């Protein structure tokens, strides 16, 4: 039961943090939504900061799994996987529950460079970019690191654009730009 309560509190907090923002979501709101007590929350998460970091860790794992599985389902070759990642994010941003990227949102709320939340957001970004770098290298890109940075920037920009104006088609537009960048990078490698 204890593990279930801890998971329930974390799941409840994650939903609230994503839908309302981390700073806007107080411990009282989490406790009320989870149907528990502050004492129970603090038993598992000694501070709100601990709960926020657990939320980001959970989100990191879920997001990376969704991206990797989504790419695998859509493509088998590295070049196609680089494009498939845009389809994965297009699907995510089309959801009615979409409120942007939890890591971009967290980084915006906790902008101080040394803040643990900012560091957790940066860790996700670095890990995701490494996935893109590995695929770019496997595809034969001239400069895999540069291509992965360009693709990650397109994705981040499209996420923010879609968050700002729903159903804008930003991710599909970003995918078209990605095709040009990928083709150029692979042509230069020959």
Short mmCIF file of C-alpha atoms in Angstrom, two decimals:
data_model
loop_
_atom_site.label_atom_id
_atom_site.label_comp_id
_atom_site.label_asym_id
_atom_site.label_seq_id
_atom_site.Cartn_x
_atom_site.Cartn_y
_atom_site.Cartn_z
CA UNK A 1 0.00 0.00 0.00
CA UNK A 2 2.82 2.43 0.87
CA UNK A 3 4.37 2.20 -2.59
CA UNK A 4 0.94 2.67 -4.16
CA UNK A 5 0.35 5.81 -2.10
CA UNK A 6 3.78 7.19 -3.02
CA UNK A 7 3.10 6.49 -6.71
CA UNK A 8 -0.38 7.99 -6.41
CA UNK A 9 0.98 11.19 -4.86
CA UNK A 10 3.65 11.44 -7.56
CA UNK A 11 1.15 10.80 -10.35
CA UNK A 12 -1.26 13.37 -8.94
CA UNK A 13 1.51 15.95 -8.54
CA UNK A 14 2.78 15.25 -12.06
CA UNK A 15 -0.65 15.89 -13.56
CA UNK A 16 -1.00 19.14 -11.62
CA UNK A 17 2.55 20.33 -12.32
CA UNK A 18 2.08 19.71 -16.04
CA UNK A 19 -1.38 21.22 -16.33
CA UNK A 20 -1.01 24.18 -13.95
CA UNK A 21 2.72 24.78 -13.62
CA UNK A 22 5.11 23.79 -10.87
CA UNK A 23 5.23 27.07 -8.95
CA UNK A 24 1.46 27.56 -9.28
CA UNK A 25 0.76 24.16 -7.73
CA UNK A 26 0.92 24.17 -3.97
CA UNK A 27 1.32 21.23 -1.64
CA UNK A 28 -2.24 21.78 -0.37
CA UNK A 29 -3.63 21.33 -3.89
CA UNK A 30 -1.60 18.13 -4.36
CA UNK A 31 -2.73 16.70 -1.04
CA UNK A 32 -6.37 17.53 -1.77
CA UNK A 33 -6.26 16.08 -5.30
CA UNK A 34 -4.48 12.94 -4.08
CA UNK A 35 -6.92 12.48 -1.22
CA UNK A 36 -4.14 12.19 1.32
CA UNK A 37 -2.47 14.23 4.05
CA UNK A 38 0.56 16.48 4.16
CA UNK A 39 2.13 14.06 6.60
CA UNK A 40 1.84 11.25 4.04
CA UNK A 41 3.19 13.44 1.24
CA UNK A 42 6.18 14.54 3.32
CA UNK A 43 6.83 10.95 4.41
CA UNK A 44 7.66 10.07 0.80
CA UNK A 45 8.83 13.47 -0.46
CA UNK A 46 10.56 15.51 2.29
CA UNK A 47 10.00 18.76 0.35
CA UNK A 48 8.14 20.07 -2.64
CA UNK A 49 11.50 20.28 -4.40
CA UNK A 50 11.97 16.53 -3.91
CA UNK A 51 8.51 15.96 -5.38
CA UNK A 52 9.29 18.21 -8.36
CA UNK A 53 12.54 16.35 -9.06
CA UNK A 54 10.74 12.99 -8.78
CA UNK A 55 8.15 14.33 -11.25
CA UNK A 56 10.87 15.35 -13.71
CA UNK A 57 12.63 12.00 -13.34
CA UNK A 58 9.37 10.17 -14.02
CA UNK A 59 8.63 12.49 -16.96
CA UNK A 60 12.13 11.98 -18.35
CA UNK A 61 11.77 8.22 -18.38
CA UNK A 62 8.25 8.33 -19.85
CA UNK A 63 9.15 10.88 -22.52
CA UNK A 64 12.30 9.08 -23.65
CA UNK A 65 10.43 5.77 -23.81
CA UNK A 66 7.63 7.34 -25.83
CA UNK A 67 10.10 8.93 -28.24
CA UNK A 68 12.18 5.78 -28.73
CA UNK A 69 9.19 3.47 -29.11
CA UNK A 70 7.47 5.95 -31.42
CA UNK A 71 10.53 6.18 -33.67
CA UNK A 72 10.91 2.39 -33.75
CA UNK A 73 7.24 1.97 -34.71
CA UNK A 74 7.54 4.46 -37.56
CA UNK A 75 10.94 3.73 -39.06
CA UNK A 76 13.78 1.23 -39.21
CA UNK A 77 16.61 3.27 -40.77
CA UNK A 78 18.44 6.05 -38.88
CA UNK A 79 17.59 8.73 -41.46
CA UNK A 80 13.89 7.89 -41.28
CA UNK A 81 14.04 7.79 -37.48
CA UNK A 82 15.37 11.36 -37.49
CA UNK A 83 12.21 12.35 -39.34
CA UNK A 84 9.95 10.02 -37.35
CA UNK A 85 10.77 11.87 -34.15
CA UNK A 86 8.82 14.82 -35.56
CA UNK A 87 5.78 12.59 -36.05
CA UNK A 88 6.10 11.44 -32.43
CA UNK A 89 6.12 15.04 -31.20
CA UNK A 90 3.30 15.97 -33.59
CA UNK A 91 1.21 13.22 -32.01
CA UNK A 92 2.09 14.43 -28.50
CA UNK A 93 1.27 18.04 -29.33
CA UNK A 94 -2.07 17.05 -30.88
CA UNK A 95 -3.36 15.66 -27.59
CA UNK A 96 -6.05 17.77 -25.86
CA UNK A 97 -3.97 17.50 -22.66
CA UNK A 98 -0.89 19.00 -24.34
CA UNK A 99 0.60 21.83 -22.29
CA UNK A 100 4.02 21.95 -23.88
CA UNK A 101 7.18 20.11 -22.95
CA UNK A 102 7.43 19.50 -19.20
CA UNK A 103 11.17 20.21 -19.38
CA UNK A 104 10.88 23.46 -21.33
CA UNK A 105 8.13 24.52 -18.92
CA UNK A 106 10.21 23.61 -15.86
CA UNK A 107 13.28 25.38 -17.24
CA UNK A 108 11.21 28.52 -17.80
CA UNK A 109 9.87 28.44 -14.23
CA UNK A 110 13.29 27.79 -12.66
CA UNK A 111 15.67 29.81 -14.81
CA UNK A 112 18.62 29.97 -12.40
CA UNK A 113 21.48 27.97 -13.97
CA UNK A 114 22.40 26.00 -10.85
CA UNK A 115 18.83 25.22 -9.80
CA UNK A 116 18.27 21.44 -9.56
CA UNK A 117 15.08 21.75 -11.64
CA UNK A 118 17.01 23.59 -14.37
CA UNK A 119 19.71 20.90 -14.22
CA UNK A 120 17.10 18.12 -14.53
CA UNK A 121 15.58 19.86 -17.56
CA UNK A 122 19.03 20.25 -19.11
CA UNK A 123 19.75 16.57 -18.47
CA UNK A 124 16.68 15.56 -20.47
CA UNK A 125 17.67 17.91 -23.27
CA UNK A 126 21.21 16.51 -23.34
CA UNK A 127 19.96 12.91 -23.36
CA UNK A 128 17.46 13.61 -26.13
CA UNK A 129 20.06 15.43 -28.18
CA UNK A 130 22.44 12.46 -27.75
CA UNK A 131 19.74 10.17 -29.18
CA UNK A 132 19.55 12.47 -32.22
CA UNK A 133 23.35 12.67 -32.49
CA UNK A 134 23.66 8.87 -32.48
CA UNK A 135 21.01 8.57 -35.21
CA UNK A 136 22.65 11.32 -37.26
CA UNK A 137 26.00 9.55 -36.98
CA UNK A 138 24.44 6.23 -38.01
CA UNK A 139 22.76 7.94 -40.96
CA UNK A 140 26.14 9.26 -42.11
CA UNK A 141 25.72 12.96 -41.34
CA UNK A 142 28.75 15.15 -41.99
CA UNK A 143 28.50 16.78 -38.56
CA UNK A 144 26.16 14.69 -36.36
CA UNK A 145 26.39 17.04 -33.38
CA UNK A 146 25.45 20.10 -35.43
CA UNK A 147 22.57 18.29 -37.12
CA UNK A 148 21.23 17.04 -33.78
CA UNK A 149 21.37 20.59 -32.36
CA UNK A 150 19.48 21.92 -35.37
CA UNK A 151 16.81 19.23 -35.14
CA UNK A 152 16.42 19.67 -31.38
CA UNK A 153 16.00 23.42 -31.88
CA UNK A 154 13.34 22.84 -34.53
CA UNK A 155 11.46 20.50 -32.20
CA UNK A 156 11.71 22.86 -29.21
CA UNK A 157 10.57 25.81 -31.27
CA UNK A 158 7.66 23.86 -32.71
CA UNK A 159 6.61 22.71 -29.23
CA UNK A 160 6.56 26.28 -27.95
CA UNK A 161 4.74 27.48 -31.09
CA UNK A 162 2.11 24.78 -30.69
CA UNK A 163 1.75 25.57 -27.00
CA UNK A 164 1.21 29.22 -27.82
CA UNK A 165 -1.19 28.59 -30.71
CA UNK A 166 -2.90 25.20 -30.78
CA UNK A 167 -3.35 23.32 -34.07
CA UNK A 168 -0.81 25.59 -35.77
CA UNK A 169 0.86 22.71 -37.62
CA UNK A 170 4.19 23.87 -36.21
CA UNK A 171 5.62 20.36 -35.85
CA UNK A 172 4.77 19.45 -39.44
CA UNK A 173 6.41 22.68 -40.62
CA UNK A 174 9.46 21.85 -38.50
CA UNK A 175 9.55 18.36 -40.05
CA UNK A 176 9.71 19.90 -43.53
CA UNK A 177 12.65 22.06 -42.45
CA UNK A 178 14.28 18.98 -40.88
CA UNK A 179 14.10 17.14 -44.21
CA UNK A 180 16.13 19.91 -45.82
CA UNK A 181 18.70 19.94 -43.03
CA UNK A 182 19.04 16.15 -43.03
CA UNK A 183 19.40 15.94 -46.81
CA UNK A 184 21.96 18.74 -46.80
CA UNK A 185 23.95 17.11 -43.99
CA UNK A 186 23.96 13.72 -45.70
CA UNK A 187 24.80 15.19 -49.15
CA UNK A 188 27.78 17.05 -47.67
CA UNK A 189 29.04 13.79 -46.14
CA UNK A 190 29.45 12.17 -49.54
#
